[in-house]
Coordinates of C-alpha atoms in Angstrom, one line a residue:
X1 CA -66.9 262.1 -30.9
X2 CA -70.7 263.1 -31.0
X3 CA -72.2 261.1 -34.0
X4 CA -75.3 262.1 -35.5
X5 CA -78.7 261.0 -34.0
X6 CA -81.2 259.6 -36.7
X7 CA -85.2 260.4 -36.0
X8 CA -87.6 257.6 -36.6
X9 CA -91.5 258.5 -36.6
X10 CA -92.7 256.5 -33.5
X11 CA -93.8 255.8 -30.0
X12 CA -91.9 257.7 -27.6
X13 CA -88.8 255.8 -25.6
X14 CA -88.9 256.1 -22.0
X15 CA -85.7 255.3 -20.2
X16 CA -84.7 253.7 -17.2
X17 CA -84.8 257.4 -15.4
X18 CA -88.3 257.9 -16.4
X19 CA -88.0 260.5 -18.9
X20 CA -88.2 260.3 -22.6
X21 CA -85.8 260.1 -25.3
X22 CA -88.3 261.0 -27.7
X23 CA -89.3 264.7 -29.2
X24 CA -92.5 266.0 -29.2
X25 CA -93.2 264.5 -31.9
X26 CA -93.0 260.9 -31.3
X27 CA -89.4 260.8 -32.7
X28 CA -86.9 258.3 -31.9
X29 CA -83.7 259.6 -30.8
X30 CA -80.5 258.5 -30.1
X31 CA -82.0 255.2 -28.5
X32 CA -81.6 253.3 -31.4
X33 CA -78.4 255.3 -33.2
X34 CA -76.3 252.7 -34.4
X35 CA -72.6 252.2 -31.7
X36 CA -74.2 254.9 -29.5
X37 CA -74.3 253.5 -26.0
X38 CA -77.0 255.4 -24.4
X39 CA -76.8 255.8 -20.2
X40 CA -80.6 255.8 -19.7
X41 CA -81.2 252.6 -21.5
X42 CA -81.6 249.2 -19.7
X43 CA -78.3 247.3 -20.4
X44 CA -80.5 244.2 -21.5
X45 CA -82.2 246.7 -24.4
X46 CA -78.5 248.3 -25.2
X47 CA -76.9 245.5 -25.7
X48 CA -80.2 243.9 -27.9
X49 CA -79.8 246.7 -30.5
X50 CA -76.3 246.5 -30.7
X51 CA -76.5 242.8 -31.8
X52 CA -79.0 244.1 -34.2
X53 CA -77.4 246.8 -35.6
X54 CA -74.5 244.1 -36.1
X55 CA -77.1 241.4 -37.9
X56 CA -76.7 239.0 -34.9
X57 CA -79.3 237.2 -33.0
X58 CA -80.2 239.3 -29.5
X59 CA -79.5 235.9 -28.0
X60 CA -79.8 236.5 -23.8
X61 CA -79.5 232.6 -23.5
X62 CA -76.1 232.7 -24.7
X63 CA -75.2 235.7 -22.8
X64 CA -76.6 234.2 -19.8
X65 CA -75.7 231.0 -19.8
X66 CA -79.4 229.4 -18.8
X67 CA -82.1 229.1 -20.2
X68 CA -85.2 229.4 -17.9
X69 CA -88.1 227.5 -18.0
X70 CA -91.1 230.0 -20.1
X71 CA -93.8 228.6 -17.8
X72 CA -92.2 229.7 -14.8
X73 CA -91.6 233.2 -13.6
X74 CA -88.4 232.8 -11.9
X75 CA -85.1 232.4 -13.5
X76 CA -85.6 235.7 -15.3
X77 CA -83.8 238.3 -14.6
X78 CA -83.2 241.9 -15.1
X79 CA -80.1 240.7 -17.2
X80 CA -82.8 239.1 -20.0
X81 CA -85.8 242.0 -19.3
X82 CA -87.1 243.8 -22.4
X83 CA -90.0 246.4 -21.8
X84 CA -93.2 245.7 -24.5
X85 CA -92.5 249.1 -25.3
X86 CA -88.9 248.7 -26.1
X87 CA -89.8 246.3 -28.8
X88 CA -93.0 248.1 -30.3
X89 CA -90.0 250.4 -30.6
X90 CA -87.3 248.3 -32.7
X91 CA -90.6 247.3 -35.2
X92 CA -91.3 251.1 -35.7
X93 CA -87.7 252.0 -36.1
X94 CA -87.5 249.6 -39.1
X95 CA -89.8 252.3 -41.2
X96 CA -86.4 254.3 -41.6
X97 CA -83.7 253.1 -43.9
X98 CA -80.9 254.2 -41.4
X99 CA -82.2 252.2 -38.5
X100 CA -83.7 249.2 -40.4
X101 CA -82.4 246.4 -39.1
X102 CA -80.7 244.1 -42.2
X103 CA -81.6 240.9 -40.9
X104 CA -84.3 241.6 -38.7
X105 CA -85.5 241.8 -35.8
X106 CA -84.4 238.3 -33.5
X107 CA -84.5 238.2 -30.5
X108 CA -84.0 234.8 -28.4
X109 CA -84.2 234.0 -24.4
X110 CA -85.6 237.5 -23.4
X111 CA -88.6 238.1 -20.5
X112 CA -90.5 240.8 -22.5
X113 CA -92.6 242.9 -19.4
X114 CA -96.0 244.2 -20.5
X115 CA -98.7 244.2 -23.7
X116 CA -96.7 244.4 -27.4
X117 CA -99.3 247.4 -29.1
X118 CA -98.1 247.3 -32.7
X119 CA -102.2 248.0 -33.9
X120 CA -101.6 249.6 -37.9
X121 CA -98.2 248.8 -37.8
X122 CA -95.9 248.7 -40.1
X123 CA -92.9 246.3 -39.7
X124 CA -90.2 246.2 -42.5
X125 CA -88.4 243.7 -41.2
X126 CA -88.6 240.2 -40.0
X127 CA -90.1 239.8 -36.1
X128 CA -88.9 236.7 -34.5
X129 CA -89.5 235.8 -30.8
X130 CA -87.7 232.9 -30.1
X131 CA -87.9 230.9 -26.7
X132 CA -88.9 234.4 -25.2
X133 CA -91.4 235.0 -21.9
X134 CA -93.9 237.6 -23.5
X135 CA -95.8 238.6 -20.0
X136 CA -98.9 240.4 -21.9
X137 CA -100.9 240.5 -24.6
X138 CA -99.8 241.0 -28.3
X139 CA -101.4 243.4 -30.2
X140 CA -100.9 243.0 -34.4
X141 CA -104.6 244.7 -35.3
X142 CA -104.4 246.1 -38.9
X143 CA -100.7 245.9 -39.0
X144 CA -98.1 245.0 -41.9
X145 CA -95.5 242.9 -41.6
X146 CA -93.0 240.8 -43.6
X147 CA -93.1 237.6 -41.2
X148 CA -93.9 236.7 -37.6
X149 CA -92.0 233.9 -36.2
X150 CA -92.8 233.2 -32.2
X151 CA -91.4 229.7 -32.1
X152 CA -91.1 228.6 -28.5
X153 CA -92.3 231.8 -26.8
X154 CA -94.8 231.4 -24.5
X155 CA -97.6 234.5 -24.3
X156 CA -99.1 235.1 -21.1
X157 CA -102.3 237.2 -22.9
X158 CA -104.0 237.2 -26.2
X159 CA -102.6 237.3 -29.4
X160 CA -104.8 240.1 -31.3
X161 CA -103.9 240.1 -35.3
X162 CA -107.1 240.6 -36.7
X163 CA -106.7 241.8 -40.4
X164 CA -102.9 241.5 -40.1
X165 CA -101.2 241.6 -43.7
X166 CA -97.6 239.0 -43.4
X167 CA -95.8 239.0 -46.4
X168 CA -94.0 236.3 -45.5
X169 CA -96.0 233.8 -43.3
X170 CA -97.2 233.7 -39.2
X171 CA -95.4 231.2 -37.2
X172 CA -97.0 229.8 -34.0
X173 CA -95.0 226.5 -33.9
X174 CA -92.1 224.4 -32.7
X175 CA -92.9 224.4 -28.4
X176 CA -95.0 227.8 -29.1
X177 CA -98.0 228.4 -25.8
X178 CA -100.5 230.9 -25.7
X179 CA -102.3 231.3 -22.6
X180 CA -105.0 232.9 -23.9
X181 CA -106.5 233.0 -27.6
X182 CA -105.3 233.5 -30.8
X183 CA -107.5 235.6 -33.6
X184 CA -106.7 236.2 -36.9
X185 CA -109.5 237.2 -38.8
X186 CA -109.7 238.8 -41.7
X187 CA -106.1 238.4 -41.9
X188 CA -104.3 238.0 -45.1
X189 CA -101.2 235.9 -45.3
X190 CA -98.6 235.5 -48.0
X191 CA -97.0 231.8 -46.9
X192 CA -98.4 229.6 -44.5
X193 CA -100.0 229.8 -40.9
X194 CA -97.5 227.4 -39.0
X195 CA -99.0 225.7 -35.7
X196 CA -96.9 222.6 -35.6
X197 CA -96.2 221.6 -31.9
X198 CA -97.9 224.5 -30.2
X199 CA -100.3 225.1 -27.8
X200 CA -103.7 227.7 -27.3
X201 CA -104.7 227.3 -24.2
X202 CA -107.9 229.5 -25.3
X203 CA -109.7 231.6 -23.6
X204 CA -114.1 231.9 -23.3
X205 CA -114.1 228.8 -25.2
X206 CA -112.2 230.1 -28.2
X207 CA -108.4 229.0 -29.1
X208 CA -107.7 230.0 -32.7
X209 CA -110.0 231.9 -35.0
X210 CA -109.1 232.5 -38.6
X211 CA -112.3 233.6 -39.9
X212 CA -112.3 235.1 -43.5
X213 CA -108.5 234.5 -43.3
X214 CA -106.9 234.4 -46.8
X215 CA -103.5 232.5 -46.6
X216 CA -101.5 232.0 -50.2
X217 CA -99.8 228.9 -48.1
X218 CA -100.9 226.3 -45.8
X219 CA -102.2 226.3 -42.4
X220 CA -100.8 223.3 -40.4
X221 CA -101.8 221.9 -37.3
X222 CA -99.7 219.0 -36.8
X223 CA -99.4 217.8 -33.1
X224 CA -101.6 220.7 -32.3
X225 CA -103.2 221.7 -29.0
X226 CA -106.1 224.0 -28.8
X227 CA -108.3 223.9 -25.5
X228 CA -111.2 225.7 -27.4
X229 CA -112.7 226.3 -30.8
X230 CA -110.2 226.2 -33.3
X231 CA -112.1 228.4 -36.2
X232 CA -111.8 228.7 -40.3
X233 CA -114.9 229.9 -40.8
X234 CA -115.1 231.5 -44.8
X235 CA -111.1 231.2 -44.7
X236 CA -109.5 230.6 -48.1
X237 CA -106.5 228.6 -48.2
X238 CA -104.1 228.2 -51.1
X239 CA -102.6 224.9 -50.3
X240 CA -103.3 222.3 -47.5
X241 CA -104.6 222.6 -44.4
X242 CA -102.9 219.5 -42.1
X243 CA -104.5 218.4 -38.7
X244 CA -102.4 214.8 -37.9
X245 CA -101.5 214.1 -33.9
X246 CA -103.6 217.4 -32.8
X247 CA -105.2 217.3 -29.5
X248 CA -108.8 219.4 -30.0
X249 CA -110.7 220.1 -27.2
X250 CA -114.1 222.5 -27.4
X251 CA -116.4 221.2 -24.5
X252 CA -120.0 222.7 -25.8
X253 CA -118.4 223.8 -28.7
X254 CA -117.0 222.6 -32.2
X255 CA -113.2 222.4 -32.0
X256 CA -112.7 222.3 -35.6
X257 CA -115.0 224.8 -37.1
X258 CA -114.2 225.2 -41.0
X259 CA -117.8 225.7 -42.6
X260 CA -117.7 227.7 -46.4
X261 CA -113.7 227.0 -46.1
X262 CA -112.3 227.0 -49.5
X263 CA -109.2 224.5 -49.4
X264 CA -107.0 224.7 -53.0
X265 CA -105.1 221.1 -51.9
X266 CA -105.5 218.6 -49.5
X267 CA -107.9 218.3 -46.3
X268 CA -105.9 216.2 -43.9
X269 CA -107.6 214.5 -41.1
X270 CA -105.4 211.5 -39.6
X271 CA -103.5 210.1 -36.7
X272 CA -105.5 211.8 -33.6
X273 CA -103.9 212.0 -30.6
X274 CA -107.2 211.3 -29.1
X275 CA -110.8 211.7 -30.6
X276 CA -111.7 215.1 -30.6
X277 CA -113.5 216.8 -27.8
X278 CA -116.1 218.6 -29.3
X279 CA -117.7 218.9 -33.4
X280 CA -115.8 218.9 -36.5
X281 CA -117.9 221.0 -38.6
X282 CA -117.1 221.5 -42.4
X283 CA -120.6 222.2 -44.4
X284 CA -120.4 223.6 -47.3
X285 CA -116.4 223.4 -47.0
X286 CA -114.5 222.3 -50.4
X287 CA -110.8 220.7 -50.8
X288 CA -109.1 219.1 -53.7
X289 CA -108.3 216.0 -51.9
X290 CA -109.7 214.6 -48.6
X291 CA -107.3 212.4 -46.7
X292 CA -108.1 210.7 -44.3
X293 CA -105.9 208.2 -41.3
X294 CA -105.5 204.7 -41.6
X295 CA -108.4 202.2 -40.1
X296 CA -106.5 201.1 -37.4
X297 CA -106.1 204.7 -36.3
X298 CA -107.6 206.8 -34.0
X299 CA -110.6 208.8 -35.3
X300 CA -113.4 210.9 -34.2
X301 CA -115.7 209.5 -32.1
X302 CA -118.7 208.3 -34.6
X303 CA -121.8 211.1 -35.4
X304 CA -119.4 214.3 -34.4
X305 CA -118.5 215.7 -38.0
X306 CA -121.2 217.6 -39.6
X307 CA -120.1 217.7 -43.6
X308 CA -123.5 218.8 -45.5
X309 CA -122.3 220.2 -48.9
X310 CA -118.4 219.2 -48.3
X311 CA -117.1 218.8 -51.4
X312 CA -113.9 216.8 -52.5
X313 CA -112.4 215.6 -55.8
X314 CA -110.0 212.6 -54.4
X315 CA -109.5 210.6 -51.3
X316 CA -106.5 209.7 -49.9
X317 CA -105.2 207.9 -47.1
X318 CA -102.3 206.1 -45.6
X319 CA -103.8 203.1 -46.6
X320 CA -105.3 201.6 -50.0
X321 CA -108.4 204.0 -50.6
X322 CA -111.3 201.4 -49.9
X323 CA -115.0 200.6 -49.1
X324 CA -114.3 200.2 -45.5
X325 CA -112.4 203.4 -45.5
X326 CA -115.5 205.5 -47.1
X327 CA -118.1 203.5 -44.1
X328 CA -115.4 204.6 -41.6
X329 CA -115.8 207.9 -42.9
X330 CA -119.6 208.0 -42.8
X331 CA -120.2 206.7 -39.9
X332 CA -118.5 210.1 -38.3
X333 CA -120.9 212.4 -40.0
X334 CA -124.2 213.5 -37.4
X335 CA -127.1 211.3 -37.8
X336 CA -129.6 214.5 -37.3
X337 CA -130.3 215.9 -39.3
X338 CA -130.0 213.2 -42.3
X339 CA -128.1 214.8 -45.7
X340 CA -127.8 212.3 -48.3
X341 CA -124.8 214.7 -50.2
X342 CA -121.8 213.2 -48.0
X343 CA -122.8 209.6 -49.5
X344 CA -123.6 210.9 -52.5
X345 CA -120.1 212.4 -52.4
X346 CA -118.3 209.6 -51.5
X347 CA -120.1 207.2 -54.0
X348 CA -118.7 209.9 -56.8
X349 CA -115.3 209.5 -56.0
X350 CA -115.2 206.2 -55.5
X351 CA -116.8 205.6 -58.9
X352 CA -114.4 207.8 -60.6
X353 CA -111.7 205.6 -58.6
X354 CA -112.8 202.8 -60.6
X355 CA -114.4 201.3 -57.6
X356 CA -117.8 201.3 -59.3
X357 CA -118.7 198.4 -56.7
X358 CA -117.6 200.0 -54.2
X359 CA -119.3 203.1 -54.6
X360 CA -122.9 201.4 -55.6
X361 CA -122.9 199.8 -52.2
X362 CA -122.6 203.1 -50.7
X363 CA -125.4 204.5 -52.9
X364 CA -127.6 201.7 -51.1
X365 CA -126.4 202.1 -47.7
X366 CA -127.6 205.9 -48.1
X367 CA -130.9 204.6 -49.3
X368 CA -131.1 202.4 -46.2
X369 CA -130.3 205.1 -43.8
X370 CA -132.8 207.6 -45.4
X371 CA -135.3 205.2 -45.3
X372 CA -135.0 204.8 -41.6
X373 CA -135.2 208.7 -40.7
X374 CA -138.3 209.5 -38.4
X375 CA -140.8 211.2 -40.4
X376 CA -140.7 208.4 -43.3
X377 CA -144.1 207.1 -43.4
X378 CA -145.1 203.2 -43.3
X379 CA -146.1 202.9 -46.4
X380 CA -143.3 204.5 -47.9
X381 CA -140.5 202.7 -45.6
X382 CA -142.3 198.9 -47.2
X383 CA -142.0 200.4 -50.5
X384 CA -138.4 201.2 -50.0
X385 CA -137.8 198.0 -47.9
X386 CA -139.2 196.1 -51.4
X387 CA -136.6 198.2 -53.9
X388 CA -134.1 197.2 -51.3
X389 CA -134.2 193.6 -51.2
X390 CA -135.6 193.2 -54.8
X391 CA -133.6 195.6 -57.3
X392 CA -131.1 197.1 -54.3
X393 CA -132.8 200.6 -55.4
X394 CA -132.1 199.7 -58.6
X395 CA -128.1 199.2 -58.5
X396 CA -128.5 195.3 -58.2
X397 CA -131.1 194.7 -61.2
X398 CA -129.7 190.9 -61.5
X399 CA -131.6 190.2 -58.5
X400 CA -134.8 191.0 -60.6
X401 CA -133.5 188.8 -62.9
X402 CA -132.8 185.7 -60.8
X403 CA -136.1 186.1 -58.6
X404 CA -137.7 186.3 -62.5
X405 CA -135.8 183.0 -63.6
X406 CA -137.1 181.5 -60.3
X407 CA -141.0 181.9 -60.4
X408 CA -140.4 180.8 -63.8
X409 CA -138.8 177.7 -62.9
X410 CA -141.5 176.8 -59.9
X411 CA -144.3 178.3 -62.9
X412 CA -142.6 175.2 -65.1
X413 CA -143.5 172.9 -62.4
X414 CA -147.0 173.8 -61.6
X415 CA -148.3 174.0 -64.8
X416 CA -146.5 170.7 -65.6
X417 CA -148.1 169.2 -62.7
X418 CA -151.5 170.5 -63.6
X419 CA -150.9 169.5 -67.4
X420 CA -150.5 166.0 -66.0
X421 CA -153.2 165.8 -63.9
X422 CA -155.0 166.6 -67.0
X423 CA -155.9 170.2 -64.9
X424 CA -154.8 172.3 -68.4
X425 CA -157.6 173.0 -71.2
X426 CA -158.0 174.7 -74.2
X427 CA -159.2 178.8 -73.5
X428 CA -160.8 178.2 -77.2
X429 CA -164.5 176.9 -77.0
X430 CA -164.8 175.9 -80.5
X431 CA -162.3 173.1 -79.4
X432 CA -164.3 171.1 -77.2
X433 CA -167.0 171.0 -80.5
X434 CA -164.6 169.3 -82.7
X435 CA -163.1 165.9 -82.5
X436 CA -160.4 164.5 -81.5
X437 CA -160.3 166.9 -78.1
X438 CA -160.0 164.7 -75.3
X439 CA -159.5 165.7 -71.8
X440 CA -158.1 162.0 -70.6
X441 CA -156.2 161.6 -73.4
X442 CA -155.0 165.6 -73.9
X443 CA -155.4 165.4 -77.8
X444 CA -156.6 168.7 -79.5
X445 CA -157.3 169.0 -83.3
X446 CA -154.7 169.3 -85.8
X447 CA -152.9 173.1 -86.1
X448 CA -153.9 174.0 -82.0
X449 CA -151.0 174.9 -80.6
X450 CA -149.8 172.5 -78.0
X451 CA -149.3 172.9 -74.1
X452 CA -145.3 173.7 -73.2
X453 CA -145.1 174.0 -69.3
X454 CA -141.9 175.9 -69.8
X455 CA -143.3 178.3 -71.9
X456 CA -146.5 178.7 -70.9
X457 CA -144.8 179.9 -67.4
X458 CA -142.6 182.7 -68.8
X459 CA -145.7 183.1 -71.6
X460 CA -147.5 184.3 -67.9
X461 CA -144.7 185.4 -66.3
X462 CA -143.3 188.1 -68.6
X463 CA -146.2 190.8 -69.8
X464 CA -143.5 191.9 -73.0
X465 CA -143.7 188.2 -74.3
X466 CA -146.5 187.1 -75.9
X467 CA -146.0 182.9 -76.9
X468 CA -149.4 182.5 -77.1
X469 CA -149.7 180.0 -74.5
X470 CA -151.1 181.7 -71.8
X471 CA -154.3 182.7 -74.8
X472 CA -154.6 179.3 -75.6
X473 CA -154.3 177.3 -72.5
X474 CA -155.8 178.0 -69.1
X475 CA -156.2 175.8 -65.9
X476 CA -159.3 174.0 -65.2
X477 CA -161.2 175.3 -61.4
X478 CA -162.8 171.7 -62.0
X479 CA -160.5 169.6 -62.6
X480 CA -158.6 167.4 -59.3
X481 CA -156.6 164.3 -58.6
X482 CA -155.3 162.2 -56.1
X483 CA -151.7 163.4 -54.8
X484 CA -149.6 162.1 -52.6
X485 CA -147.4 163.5 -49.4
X486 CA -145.0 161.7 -47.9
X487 CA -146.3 158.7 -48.9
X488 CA -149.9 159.4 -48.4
X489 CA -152.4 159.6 -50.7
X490 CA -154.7 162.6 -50.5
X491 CA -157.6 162.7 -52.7
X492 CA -159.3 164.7 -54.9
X493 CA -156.7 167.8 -54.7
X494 CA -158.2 170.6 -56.2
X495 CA -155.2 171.2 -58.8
X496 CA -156.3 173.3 -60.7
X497 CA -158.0 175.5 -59.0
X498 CA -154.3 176.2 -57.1
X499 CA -152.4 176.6 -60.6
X500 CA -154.9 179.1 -61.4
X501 CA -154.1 181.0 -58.0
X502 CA -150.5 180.3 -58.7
X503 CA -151.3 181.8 -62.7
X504 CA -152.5 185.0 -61.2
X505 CA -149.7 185.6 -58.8
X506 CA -147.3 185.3 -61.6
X507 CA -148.9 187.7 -63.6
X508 CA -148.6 190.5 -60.6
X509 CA -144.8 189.3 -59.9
X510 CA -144.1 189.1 -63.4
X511 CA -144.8 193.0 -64.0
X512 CA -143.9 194.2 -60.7
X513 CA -140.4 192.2 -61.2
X514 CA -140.4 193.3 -64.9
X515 CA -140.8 197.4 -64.5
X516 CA -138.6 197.6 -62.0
X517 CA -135.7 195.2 -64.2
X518 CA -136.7 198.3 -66.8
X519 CA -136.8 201.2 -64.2
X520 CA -133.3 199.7 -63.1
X521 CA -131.4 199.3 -66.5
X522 CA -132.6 202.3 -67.5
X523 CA -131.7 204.2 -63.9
X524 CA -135.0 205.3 -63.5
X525 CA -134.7 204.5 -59.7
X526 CA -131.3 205.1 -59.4
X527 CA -130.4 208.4 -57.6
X528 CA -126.8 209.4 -58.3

């Protein structure tokens, strides 16, 4: 019985004989009729669209009983052979509702001879290429499909899928090798980008691109290995992107290359195989959390990660989010040139972590590193170097505070010393006119105010306080007594001509100590 041949627009079929099963048109013909055995078809291909037609898996490991080694040519035989053509022809079949096949298009164990051209096509079915030898490049340009699955298949060319629209997800994973590169730019995928446990060998220094790419899923790199520039340049990702236990190697180059990414979940960086060969560049990248490896872990070699403009709202890790974990962090980003946004970054999140601490020391360690950058002048690096150690740029303003309670402590003491030495006198003339002022016995008249050492030091000290001791007392040039080191008497030490030095250099600590106390409460300094 003759049954009816059904005509798919497509490629034309050339059998085994060398002619084609195809009309003029490009139709398909009875190649692909469903329980038609055809005579000038391969048996390998015959009996692979028989266990399609039948919703089975075209499984040649099972039907041969072995299952060769990808990365060796031998051990395939003629028995597991599919032409390139062959399955650009199964993919353009599934356009037609009587040869779609129900469950897709699987095909496991096969050696697949020559370059897969499915440029602008559309695929209405699933396209998995499991454990299969593909000896040639694979073309996806412009194409549709509902989901690309090449799990263990090992591609001795490129993999060309630039502006590919997947419904359903691309699947690189699971033992997967690429000999040559894999682009995928512009390419819009409904799922996720799956590289876990594969390989891109690369090819002119590139591995992976996904420029522009949109993908409504994740992209996942876990135990990765790219020998060249892994790219997500302008991609935008719907969930996570995951690099844990990849192996990146770009000699010259950046092997992670994510600038303007646009990252709805989580940025993970952790558990390196090995430090990565080359940059990892993320400038002006965003993600909603940042997670990062634990300190004990392997990480990128220090300066390597350029992260200008990176922006994240939480920081994770698989360890207790901390100070040392944020310096770890920093101390990967390129010293050259100098952006204070990473630190600024990180000081944010720790702060709204509730490590307010925390994230002030990191505010000053930025202000350090700045401050060494070449082109900071002299003058400028003291004046920093003196905001550092006295306010820490105005996040420590205790310090102000205790170096303030200190000169007026040592103040106490020298103007004591000189009150007792008789070295302090009246600033009012009109005193020394009217009895009973006098100097050896340190009487003035009734209603002067009297001389308290205390505060007549924070009456000098602090220019907002006015006691009224520093107006009415002063020290006298004049004035000297014996005094005595170490049991030695030296004479006529000019003391008050030194508390007088000592008055003036409280004055100029007192207000330099003082406007930066109130530049620092009121975060005049500070530079969040």
């Amino acid at each position: 019985m003759t049954e009816t041949v059904s005509k798919v627009p497509g490629p034309s079929y050339t059998g085994a004989d060398g002619n084609h099963s195809a009309t003029a048109d490009g139709e398909v013909g009875d190649a692909l009729a469903i329980g038609s055995p055809d005579a000038g078809r391969p048996s390998a291909e015959q009996r692979a669209v028989d266990a399609l037609r039948r919703g089975d898996v075209a499984d040649f490991d099972e039907w041969c009983d072995s299952e060769p080694d990808a990365a060796r040519a031998d051990g395939w035989s003629d028995a597991r052979t599919l032409r390139a053509q062959f399955i650009v022809e199964l993919c353009v079949a599934t356009r037609d509702a009587t040869t779609r096949f129900a469950r897709g298009i699987r095909i496991k164990g096969a050696r697949i001879s020559g370059a897969i051209d499915l440029t602008t096509a559309t695929i209405d079915s699933l396209l998995l290429l499991e454990r299969c030898r593909i000896e040639g490049k694979i073309s996806l340009r412009d194409a549709t499909c509902r989901l690309v699955n090449f799990a263990h298949s090992r591609v001795l060319g490129n993999i060309e899928a630039d502006r590919l629209h997947s419904t359903g997800g691309v699947y690189l994973r699971r033992g997967f090798v690429c000999e040559g590169f894999v682009r995928l730019s512009a390419a819009t995928i409904e799922g996720d980008l799956s590289c876990n446990e594969g390989t891109i060998h690369g090819e002119g220094g590139l591995a992976l691109r996904c420029d522009r790419m949109r993908a409504s899923g994740s992209v996942f790199l876990n135990d990765f290995v790219a020998c060249g520039e892994v790219r997500l340049l302008d991609a935008e990702i719907g969930a996570n992107v995951e690099v844990s236990n990849a192996t990146l190697a770009s000699p010259g180059k950046t092997a992670l290359l994510a600038d303007n990414a646009r990252i709805a979940g989580s940025l993970v960086l952790m558990r390196w195989n090995r430090p990565p060969y080359g940059e990892i560049s993320l400038r002006n990248a965003s993600a909603s959390v940042l997670r990062l490896g634990a300190l004990t872990g392997t990480w990128p070699n220090a300066g390597t990660v350029r992260a200008q403009g990176f922006r994240y709202s939480a920081l994770e890790a698989e360890e207790s989010v901390s100070l040392a974990l944020c310096e770890r962090w920093l101390e990967l980003l390129v010293a050259s040139p100098f952006s204070p946004q990473p630190y600024e970054q990180s000081a944010q999140v720790l702060r709204e972590t509730g490590l307010s601490d925390d994230a002030k020391r990191i505010a000053i360690l930025r202000r350090r590193i700045q401050r060494e950058q070449p082109g900071v002048s002299p003058l400028r690096r003291i004046g920093e170097l003196l905001l550092d150690r006295l306010i820490g740029y105005g996040y420590r303003p205790a310090r102000s505070v205790a170096l303030l309670l200190l000169f007026g402590a040592l103040g106490t003491w020298v103007f004591h010393a000189a009150q007792s030495a008789g070295a302090m006198v009246p600033s009012d003339s009109s005193v020394y006119s009217n009895p009973p002022y006098s100097k050896d016995h340190r009487t003035v008249p009734r209603g002067y105010p009297p001389l308290n050492a205390l505060v007549y030091s924070f009456d000098v000290l602090l220019p907002i306080i006015d006691f009224q001791q520093d107006s009415k007392w002063r020290p006298d040039v004049g004035a000297a007594s014996d005094f005595v080191i170490a049991g030695v008497d030296v004479p006529r030490f000019g003391i008050g001509r030194y508390a007088l030095y000592y008055m003036w250099l409280q004055i100029i600590v007192g207000w330099i100590l003082s406007t930066l106390l109130v530049a620092s409460v009121t975060g005049l300094i500070r530079k969040e």
